[in-house]
PDB file of C-alpha atoms in Angstrom:
ATOM      1  CA  ASP P   1      84.036  80.426 121.994  1.00 64.00           C
ATOM      2  CA  THR P   2      86.386  81.784 118.121  1.00 72.00           C
ATOM      3  CA  ALA P   3      84.555  84.313 116.209  1.00 93.00           C
ATOM      4  CA  VAL P   4      86.507  82.630 113.442  1.00 96.00           C
ATOM      5  CA  SER P   5      88.872  80.104 113.430  1.00 96.00           C
ATOM      6  CA  GLN P   6      91.970  78.543 111.223  1.00 97.00           C
ATOM      7  CA  THR P   7      94.153  75.479 111.315  1.00 97.00           C
ATOM      8  CA  PRO P   8      96.354  74.939 111.598  1.00 97.00           C
ATOM      9  CA  LYS P   9      98.822  78.689 113.541  1.00 96.00           C
ATOM     10  CA  TYR P  10     101.959  76.727 112.061  1.00 97.00           C
ATOM     11  CA  LEU P  11     103.163  75.117 108.582  1.00 96.00           C
ATOM     12  CA  VAL P  12     106.289  74.447 107.758  1.00 97.00           C
ATOM     13  CA  THR P  13     107.092  71.981 104.905  1.00 97.00           C
ATOM     14  CA  GLN P  14     109.121  71.734 101.364  1.00 97.00           C
ATOM     15  CA  MET P  15     108.973  73.614  98.459  1.00 97.00           C
ATOM     16  CA  GLY P  16     107.336  71.151  96.190  1.00 97.00           C
ATOM     17  CA  ASN P  17     104.500  70.048  98.711  1.00 97.00           C
ATOM     18  CA  ASP P  18     100.498  70.458  98.535  1.00 97.00           C
ATOM     19  CA  LYS P  19      98.799  71.844 101.633  1.00 97.00           C
ATOM     20  CA  SER P  20      95.886  73.907 102.626  1.00 97.00           C
ATOM     21  CA  ILE P  21      95.003  75.718 105.521  1.00 98.00           C
ATOM     22  CA  LYS P  22      91.257  75.740 106.722  1.00 97.00           C
ATOM     23  CA  CYS P  23      89.101  78.356 108.493  1.00 97.00           C
ATOM     24  CA  GLU P  24      85.245  78.742 110.042  1.00 97.00           C
ATOM     25  CA  GLN P  25      83.556  81.693 110.767  1.00 97.00           C
ATOM     26  CA  ASN P  26      80.761  80.855 113.522  1.00 96.00           C
ATOM     27  CA  LEU P  27      79.256  84.613 113.451  1.00 95.00           C
ATOM     28  CA  GLY P  28      76.568  83.756 110.496  1.00 94.00           C
ATOM     29  CA  HIS P  29      78.287  85.453 107.714  1.00 93.00           C
ATOM     30  CA  ASP P  30      77.524  85.787 103.987  1.00 92.00           C
ATOM     31  CA  THR P  31      81.367  87.164 102.922  1.00 92.00           C
ATOM     32  CA  MET P  32      84.441  84.901 104.004  1.00 94.00           C
ATOM     33  CA  TYR P  33      88.275  86.250 102.508  1.00 93.00           C
ATOM     34  CA  TRP P  34      92.126  85.321 102.645  1.00 94.00           C
ATOM     35  CA  TYR P  35      94.649  87.990 103.178  1.00 93.00           C
ATOM     36  CA  LYS P  36      98.126  87.188 102.876  1.00 93.00           C
ATOM     37  CA  GLN P  37     100.574  89.453 105.344  1.00 93.00           C
ATOM     38  CA  ASP P  38     104.329  89.311 104.201  1.00 88.00           C
ATOM     39  CA  SER P  39     107.074  89.820 106.000  1.00 84.00           C
ATOM     40  CA  LYS P  40     107.441  93.511 105.215  1.00 78.00           C
ATOM     41  CA  LYS P  41     103.530  94.109 107.088  1.00 81.00           C
ATOM     42  CA  PHE P  42     102.109  94.367 103.878  1.00 84.00           C
ATOM     43  CA  LEU P  43      98.764  92.672 103.732  1.00 87.00           C
ATOM     44  CA  LYS P  44      96.947  91.526 100.370  1.00 87.00           C
ATOM     45  CA  ILE P  45      93.907  90.471  99.768  1.00 88.00           C
ATOM     46  CA  MET P  46      93.917  86.906  97.716  1.00 91.00           C
ATOM     47  CA  PHE P  47      90.590  85.849  97.351  1.00 90.00           C
ATOM     48  CA  SER P  48      87.069  86.884  98.942  1.00 90.00           C
ATOM     49  CA  TYR P  49      83.650  84.610  98.442  1.00 91.00           C
ATOM     50  CA  ASN P  50      80.365  85.527  98.814  1.00 89.00           C
ATOM     51  CA  ASN P  51      77.639  82.569 100.048  1.00 87.00           C
ATOM     52  CA  LYS P  52      80.167  79.806  98.675  1.00 85.00           C
ATOM     53  CA  GLU P  53      80.308  82.191  95.256  1.00 88.00           C
ATOM     54  CA  LEU P  54      83.590  83.770  94.937  1.00 89.00           C
ATOM     55  CA  ILE P  55      83.207  87.348  94.686  1.00 85.00           C
ATOM     56  CA  ILE P  56      86.856  88.493  94.430  1.00 80.00           C
ATOM     57  CA  ASN P  57      90.250  87.526  93.396  1.00 81.00           C
ATOM     58  CA  GLU P  58      93.025  88.883  92.776  1.00 81.00           C
ATOM     59  CA  THR P  59      95.965  88.295  91.388  1.00 75.00           C
ATOM     60  CA  VAL P  60      96.725  84.856  92.775  1.00 85.00           C
ATOM     61  CA  PRO P  61      98.987  82.593  90.833  1.00 89.00           C
ATOM     62  CA  ASN P  62      96.627  79.350  90.033  1.00 91.00           C
ATOM     63  CA  ARG P  63      98.357  77.483  92.779  1.00 95.00           C
ATOM     64  CA  PHE P  64      96.755  78.816  94.813  1.00 94.00           C
ATOM     65  CA  SER P  65      92.552  77.390  95.602  1.00 93.00           C
ATOM     66  CA  PRO P  66      90.519  78.191  97.736  1.00 93.00           C
ATOM     67  CA  LYS P  67      86.814  76.036  98.377  1.00 93.00           C
ATOM     68  CA  SER P  68      83.814  77.117 100.425  1.00 94.00           C
ATOM     69  CA  PRO P  69      81.880  73.712 101.294  1.00 92.00           C
ATOM     70  CA  ASP P  70      79.161  75.951 102.486  1.00 93.00           C
ATOM     71  CA  LYS P  71      79.772  79.900 103.842  1.00 91.00           C
ATOM     72  CA  ALA P  72      80.803  79.161 107.184  1.00 95.00           C
ATOM     73  CA  HIS P  73      84.219  77.484 105.532  1.00 96.00           C
ATOM     74  CA  LEU P  74      86.798  78.800 103.299  1.00 96.00           C
ATOM     75  CA  ASN P  75      89.671  76.685 102.877  1.00 96.00           C
ATOM     76  CA  LEU P  76      93.074  77.815 100.695  1.00 96.00           C
ATOM     77  CA  HIS P  77      94.335  74.751  99.209  1.00 96.00           C
ATOM     78  CA  ILE P  78      98.363  75.751  97.638  1.00 96.00           C
ATOM     79  CA  ASN P  79      99.810  73.267  95.105  1.00 96.00           C
ATOM     80  CA  SER P  80     104.064  72.284  94.486  1.00 97.00           C
ATOM     81  CA  LEU P  81     105.288  75.416  97.014  1.00 97.00           C
ATOM     82  CA  GLU P  82     107.427  77.772  96.634  1.00 96.00           C
ATOM     83  CA  LEU P  83     109.993  79.895  98.915  1.00 96.00           C
ATOM     84  CA  GLY P  84     107.680  83.227  98.170  1.00 93.00           C
ATOM     85  CA  ASP P  85     105.166  82.300  99.105  1.00 95.00           C
ATOM     86  CA  SER P  86     106.527  81.518 103.237  1.00 96.00           C
ATOM     87  CA  ALA P  87     103.520  84.603 105.077  1.00 96.00           C
ATOM     88  CA  VAL P  88     101.490  84.299 107.064  1.00 96.00           C
ATOM     89  CA  TYR P  89      97.448  83.741 105.668  1.00 97.00           C
ATOM     90  CA  PHE P  90      95.037  85.351 106.958  1.00 96.00           C
ATOM     91  CA  CYS P  91      90.426  84.570 106.744  1.00 97.00           C
ATOM     92  CA  ALA P  92      88.201  86.811 107.566  1.00 95.00           C
ATOM     93  CA  SER P  93      84.352  86.838 107.441  1.00 94.00           C
ATOM     94  CA  SER P  94      81.809  90.119 107.306  1.00 92.00           C
ATOM     95  CA  LEU P  95      78.437  90.403 107.473  1.00 88.00           C
ATOM     96  CA  ARG P  96      77.817  90.714 103.391  1.00 78.00           C
ATOM     97  CA  THR P  97      80.307  92.154 101.373  1.00 75.00           C
ATOM     98  CA  ASN P  98      80.493  95.982 101.902  1.00 67.00           C
ATOM     99  CA  THR P  99      79.178  96.284 104.996  1.00 64.00           C
ATOM    100  CA  GLY P 100      82.302  97.452 106.864  1.00 74.00           C
ATOM    101  CA  GLU P 101      84.029  95.151 109.210  1.00 88.00           C
ATOM    102  CA  LEU P 102      85.966  92.239 108.856  1.00 92.00           C
ATOM    103  CA  PHE P 103      86.270  89.138 111.175  1.00 94.00           C
ATOM    104  CA  PHE P 104      90.247  88.017 111.400  1.00 95.00           C
ATOM    105  CA  GLY P 105      91.282  84.831 112.656  1.00 96.00           C
ATOM    106  CA  GLU P 106      94.895  85.065 114.155  1.00 95.00           C
ATOM    107  CA  GLY P 107      96.385  83.179 111.283  1.00 96.00           C
ATOM    108  CA  SER P 108      98.871  80.321 109.379  1.00 97.00           C
ATOM    109  CA  ARG P 109     101.807  81.154 109.606  1.00 96.00           C
ATOM    110  CA  LEU P 110     103.364  79.618 106.539  1.00 97.00           C
ATOM    111  CA  THR P 111     106.827  79.045 106.368  1.00 97.00           C
ATOM    112  CA  VAL P 112     108.126  77.168 103.321  1.00 97.00           C
ATOM    113  CA  LEU P 113     111.820  75.476 103.869  1.00 96.00           C
TER     114      LEU P 113
ATOM    115  CA  SER I   1      92.448  96.605  94.236  1.00 49.00           C
ATOM    116  CA  GLN I   2      92.438  99.640  97.008  1.00 57.00           C
ATOM    117  CA  GLN I   3      95.576 100.265  99.158  1.00 74.00           C
ATOM    118  CA  GLY I   4      96.134 101.939 101.552  1.00 79.00           C
ATOM    119  CA  GLU I   5      99.511 103.673 102.985  1.00 84.00           C
ATOM    120  CA  GLU I   6      99.803 104.213 106.207  1.00 87.00           C
ATOM    121  CA  ASP I   7     102.360 107.266 107.366  1.00 89.00           C
ATOM    122  CA  PRO I   8     104.787 107.697 109.654  1.00 93.00           C
ATOM    123  CA  GLN I   9     106.129 104.020 109.391  1.00 92.00           C
ATOM    124  CA  ALA I  10     107.233 103.724 113.092  1.00 95.00           C
ATOM    125  CA  LEU I  11     106.307 106.069 116.403  1.00 96.00           C
ATOM    126  CA  SER I  12     107.098 106.550 119.332  1.00 97.00           C
ATOM    127  CA  ILE I  13     106.046 108.349 122.753  1.00 97.00           C
ATOM    128  CA  GLN I  14     105.076 108.411 125.978  1.00 97.00           C
ATOM    129  CA  GLU I  15     101.802 107.179 127.640  1.00 97.00           C
ATOM    130  CA  GLY I  16      99.580 110.069 128.460  1.00 97.00           C
ATOM    131  CA  GLU I  17     100.233 111.249 125.301  1.00 97.00           C
ATOM    132  CA  ASN I  18      98.277 111.525 121.673  1.00 98.00           C
ATOM    133  CA  ALA I  19      99.018 109.873 118.902  1.00 97.00           C
ATOM    134  CA  THR I  20      98.521 110.615 114.930  1.00 97.00           C
ATOM    135  CA  MET I  21      98.530 108.187 112.651  1.00 97.00           C
ATOM    136  CA  ASN I  22      98.100 109.387 108.470  1.00 96.00           C
ATOM    137  CA  CYS I  23      96.110 107.645 105.852  1.00 94.00           C
ATOM    138  CA  SER I  24      95.767 107.875 101.742  1.00 94.00           C
ATOM    139  CA  TYR I  25      94.342 106.317  98.747  1.00 92.00           C
ATOM    140  CA  LYS I  26      93.909 105.995  95.156  1.00 89.00           C
ATOM    141  CA  THR I  27      90.586 105.849  93.783  1.00 83.00           C
ATOM    142  CA  SER I  28      87.327 107.151  94.958  1.00 89.00           C
ATOM    143  CA  ILE I  29      85.961 104.374  97.848  1.00 90.00           C
ATOM    144  CA  ASN I  30      82.550 103.525  99.894  1.00 90.00           C
ATOM    145  CA  ASN I  31      83.861 104.005 103.529  1.00 92.00           C
ATOM    146  CA  LEU I  32      87.422 103.802 105.440  1.00 93.00           C
ATOM    147  CA  GLN I  33      88.815 101.637 107.677  1.00 94.00           C
ATOM    148  CA  TRP I  34      90.688 101.564 110.618  1.00 95.00           C
ATOM    149  CA  TYR I  35      92.239  98.205 112.509  1.00 96.00           C
ATOM    150  CA  ARG I  36      95.240  97.200 114.932  1.00 97.00           C
ATOM    151  CA  GLN I  37      97.245  94.607 115.195  1.00 95.00           C
ATOM    152  CA  ASN I  38      99.317  93.166 118.184  1.00 95.00           C
ATOM    153  CA  SER I  39     102.013  90.991 117.158  1.00 91.00           C
ATOM    154  CA  GLY I  40     101.623  87.549 116.147  1.00 89.00           C
ATOM    155  CA  ARG I  41      98.066  88.316 116.790  1.00 92.00           C
ATOM    156  CA  GLY I  42      95.149  88.262 113.933  1.00 92.00           C
ATOM    157  CA  LEU I  43      93.889  92.036 113.139  1.00 94.00           C
ATOM    158  CA  VAL I  44      91.287  93.678 115.634  1.00 95.00           C
ATOM    159  CA  HIS I  45      88.341  96.314 114.029  1.00 94.00           C
ATOM    160  CA  LEU I  46      88.882 100.020 115.559  1.00 96.00           C
ATOM    161  CA  ILE I  47      86.878 102.008 113.783  1.00 96.00           C
ATOM    162  CA  LEU I  48      84.877 102.636 110.187  1.00 94.00           C
ATOM    163  CA  ILE I  49      84.204 105.976 108.624  1.00 96.00           C
ATOM    164  CA  ARG I  50      81.593 106.080 105.706  1.00 94.00           C
ATOM    165  CA  SER I  51      82.712 108.509 102.612  1.00 94.00           C
ATOM    166  CA  ASN I  52      79.317 110.980 102.987  1.00 95.00           C
ATOM    167  CA  GLU I  53      81.115 111.669 106.392  1.00 97.00           C
ATOM    168  CA  ARG I  54      84.294 113.840 107.542  1.00 97.00           C
ATOM    169  CA  GLU I  55      85.139 112.866 111.789  1.00 98.00           C
ATOM    170  CA  LYS I  56      83.991 109.989 114.158  1.00 97.00           C
ATOM    171  CA  HIS I  57      84.725 108.981 117.883  1.00 96.00           C
ATOM    172  CA  SER I  58      84.906 106.517 119.224  1.00 95.00           C
ATOM    173  CA  GLY I  59      86.362 105.895 123.084  1.00 96.00           C
ATOM    174  CA  ARG I  60      90.288 107.086 122.912  1.00 97.00           C
ATOM    175  CA  LEU I  61      89.096 107.290 119.165  1.00 98.00           C
ATOM    176  CA  ARG I  62      88.542 110.151 117.425  1.00 98.00           C
ATOM    177  CA  VAL I  63      89.231 109.321 112.759  1.00 98.00           C
ATOM    178  CA  THR I  64      88.576 111.905 110.703  1.00 98.00           C
ATOM    179  CA  LEU I  65      88.254 111.607 106.661  1.00 98.00           C
ATOM    180  CA  ASP I  66      88.908 114.037 103.662  1.00 97.00           C
ATOM    181  CA  THR I  67      87.666 112.141 100.341  1.00 95.00           C
ATOM    182  CA  SER I  68      89.320 115.777  98.476  1.00 95.00           C
ATOM    183  CA  LYS I  69      92.361 115.438 100.375  1.00 95.00           C
ATOM    184  CA  LYS I  70      91.138 110.681  99.583  1.00 94.00           C
ATOM    185  CA  SER I  71      93.312 110.844 103.071  1.00 95.00           C
ATOM    186  CA  SER I  72      91.890 109.791 106.137  1.00 96.00           C
ATOM    187  CA  SER I  73      94.070 110.654 110.031  1.00 97.00           C
ATOM    188  CA  LEU I  74      93.457 108.008 113.422  1.00 97.00           C
ATOM    189  CA  LEU I  75      93.286 109.726 116.687  1.00 98.00           C
ATOM    190  CA  ILE I  76      94.694 107.987 119.995  1.00 98.00           C
ATOM    191  CA  THR I  77      94.224 110.363 122.822  1.00 97.00           C
ATOM    192  CA  ALA I  78      95.527 109.853 125.961  1.00 97.00           C
ATOM    193  CA  SER I  79      97.823 106.923 124.406  1.00 97.00           C
ATOM    194  CA  ARG I  80      98.598 104.065 126.871  1.00 97.00           C
ATOM    195  CA  ALA I  81     101.624 100.622 126.900  1.00 96.00           C
ATOM    196  CA  ALA I  82      98.412  98.651 126.345  1.00 96.00           C
ATOM    197  CA  ASP I  83      98.201 100.758 123.225  1.00 97.00           C
ATOM    198  CA  THR I  84     101.244  99.359 121.886  1.00 97.00           C
ATOM    199  CA  ALA I  85     100.504  97.781 118.308  1.00 97.00           C
ATOM    200  CA  SER I  86     100.351  98.503 114.585  1.00 96.00           C
ATOM    201  CA  TYR I  87      97.376 100.039 113.463  1.00 96.00           C
ATOM    202  CA  PHE I  88      96.382  99.770 109.457  1.00 94.00           C
ATOM    203  CA  CYS I  89      93.926 101.482 106.537  1.00 93.00           C
ATOM    204  CA  ALA I  90      91.243  99.879 105.153  1.00 90.00           C
ATOM    205  CA  PRO I  91      89.889 102.522 101.925  1.00 90.00           C
ATOM    206  CA  PHE I  92      86.880 100.025 100.966  1.00 87.00           C
ATOM    207  CA  THR I  93      85.780 100.492  97.599  1.00 83.00           C
ATOM    208  CA  ASN I  94      81.662  99.697  96.660  1.00 80.00           C
ATOM    209  CA  ALA I  95      82.768  96.468  95.469  1.00 75.00           C
ATOM    210  CA  GLY I  96      84.219  95.499  98.684  1.00 74.00           C
ATOM    211  CA  LYS I  97      88.170  94.784  97.444  1.00 76.00           C
ATOM    212  CA  SER I  98      90.881  96.323  99.815  1.00 79.00           C
ATOM    213  CA  THR I  99      94.259  96.545 100.362  1.00 76.00           C
ATOM    214  CA  PHE I 100      95.571  97.142 103.582  1.00 83.00           C
ATOM    215  CA  GLY I 101      99.450  99.181 103.884  1.00 79.00           C
ATOM    216  CA  ASP I 102     102.139  98.572 105.987  1.00 81.00           C
ATOM    217  CA  GLY I 103     101.021  99.879 108.542  1.00 92.00           C
ATOM    218  CA  THR I 104     101.767 102.534 111.590  1.00 95.00           C
ATOM    219  CA  THR I 105     104.541 100.821 114.109  1.00 96.00           C
ATOM    220  CA  LEU I 106     103.096 102.313 117.464  1.00 97.00           C
ATOM    221  CA  THR I 107     105.386 102.238 120.270  1.00 97.00           C
ATOM    222  CA  VAL I 108     103.913 103.679 123.976  1.00 97.00           C
ATOM    223  CA  LYS I 109     106.134 103.353 126.245  1.00 96.00           C
ATOM    224  CA  PRO I 110     105.015 103.896 129.814  1.00 92.00           C
TER     225      PRO I 110
END
């Protein structure tokens, strides 16, 4: 049983399109995150939700909109995709904010052509 | 947000040797964590050290933390080919923020 699962694993799309990545965790954790890993492996936090409430919103273009329908799900919607959005997006969860260990999904590789 | 910076960027050793990776950060932390990432996979948590701890062990892993120098090190003893991966440090603030660095790529040759 996968603890943190994200779909799709691969996404190839044209510039200007809108796309979504979904994430679900079955660990009963309160906090979920989205990270972006660029081609140089640099991994940067984008958003964090605790019990469906946004608690971290780093400097991310407002074309990126996270949505948390419940504490087990955190989806990422991206409007008007740009070439620079190509990256691997990782979802993660932790028991609570500040409690340590993050559990990561396997990543969603987005390629914008 | 807080960012860890790993050093060296790449490390290549023979099986059985020890591997040491370093991490530096800039501001106060609540804890610092180390993660491993195999190629094409998600990150896996290895060990967490709190700001009031100086050293921690887990199996073949030994982590040290020097908050006065804002640095940490990860030692992998008796390395194996399966340890080949990228290793990231993540310093966490009290607000739960962290940004990982670009990692140390470790290659262990059989």
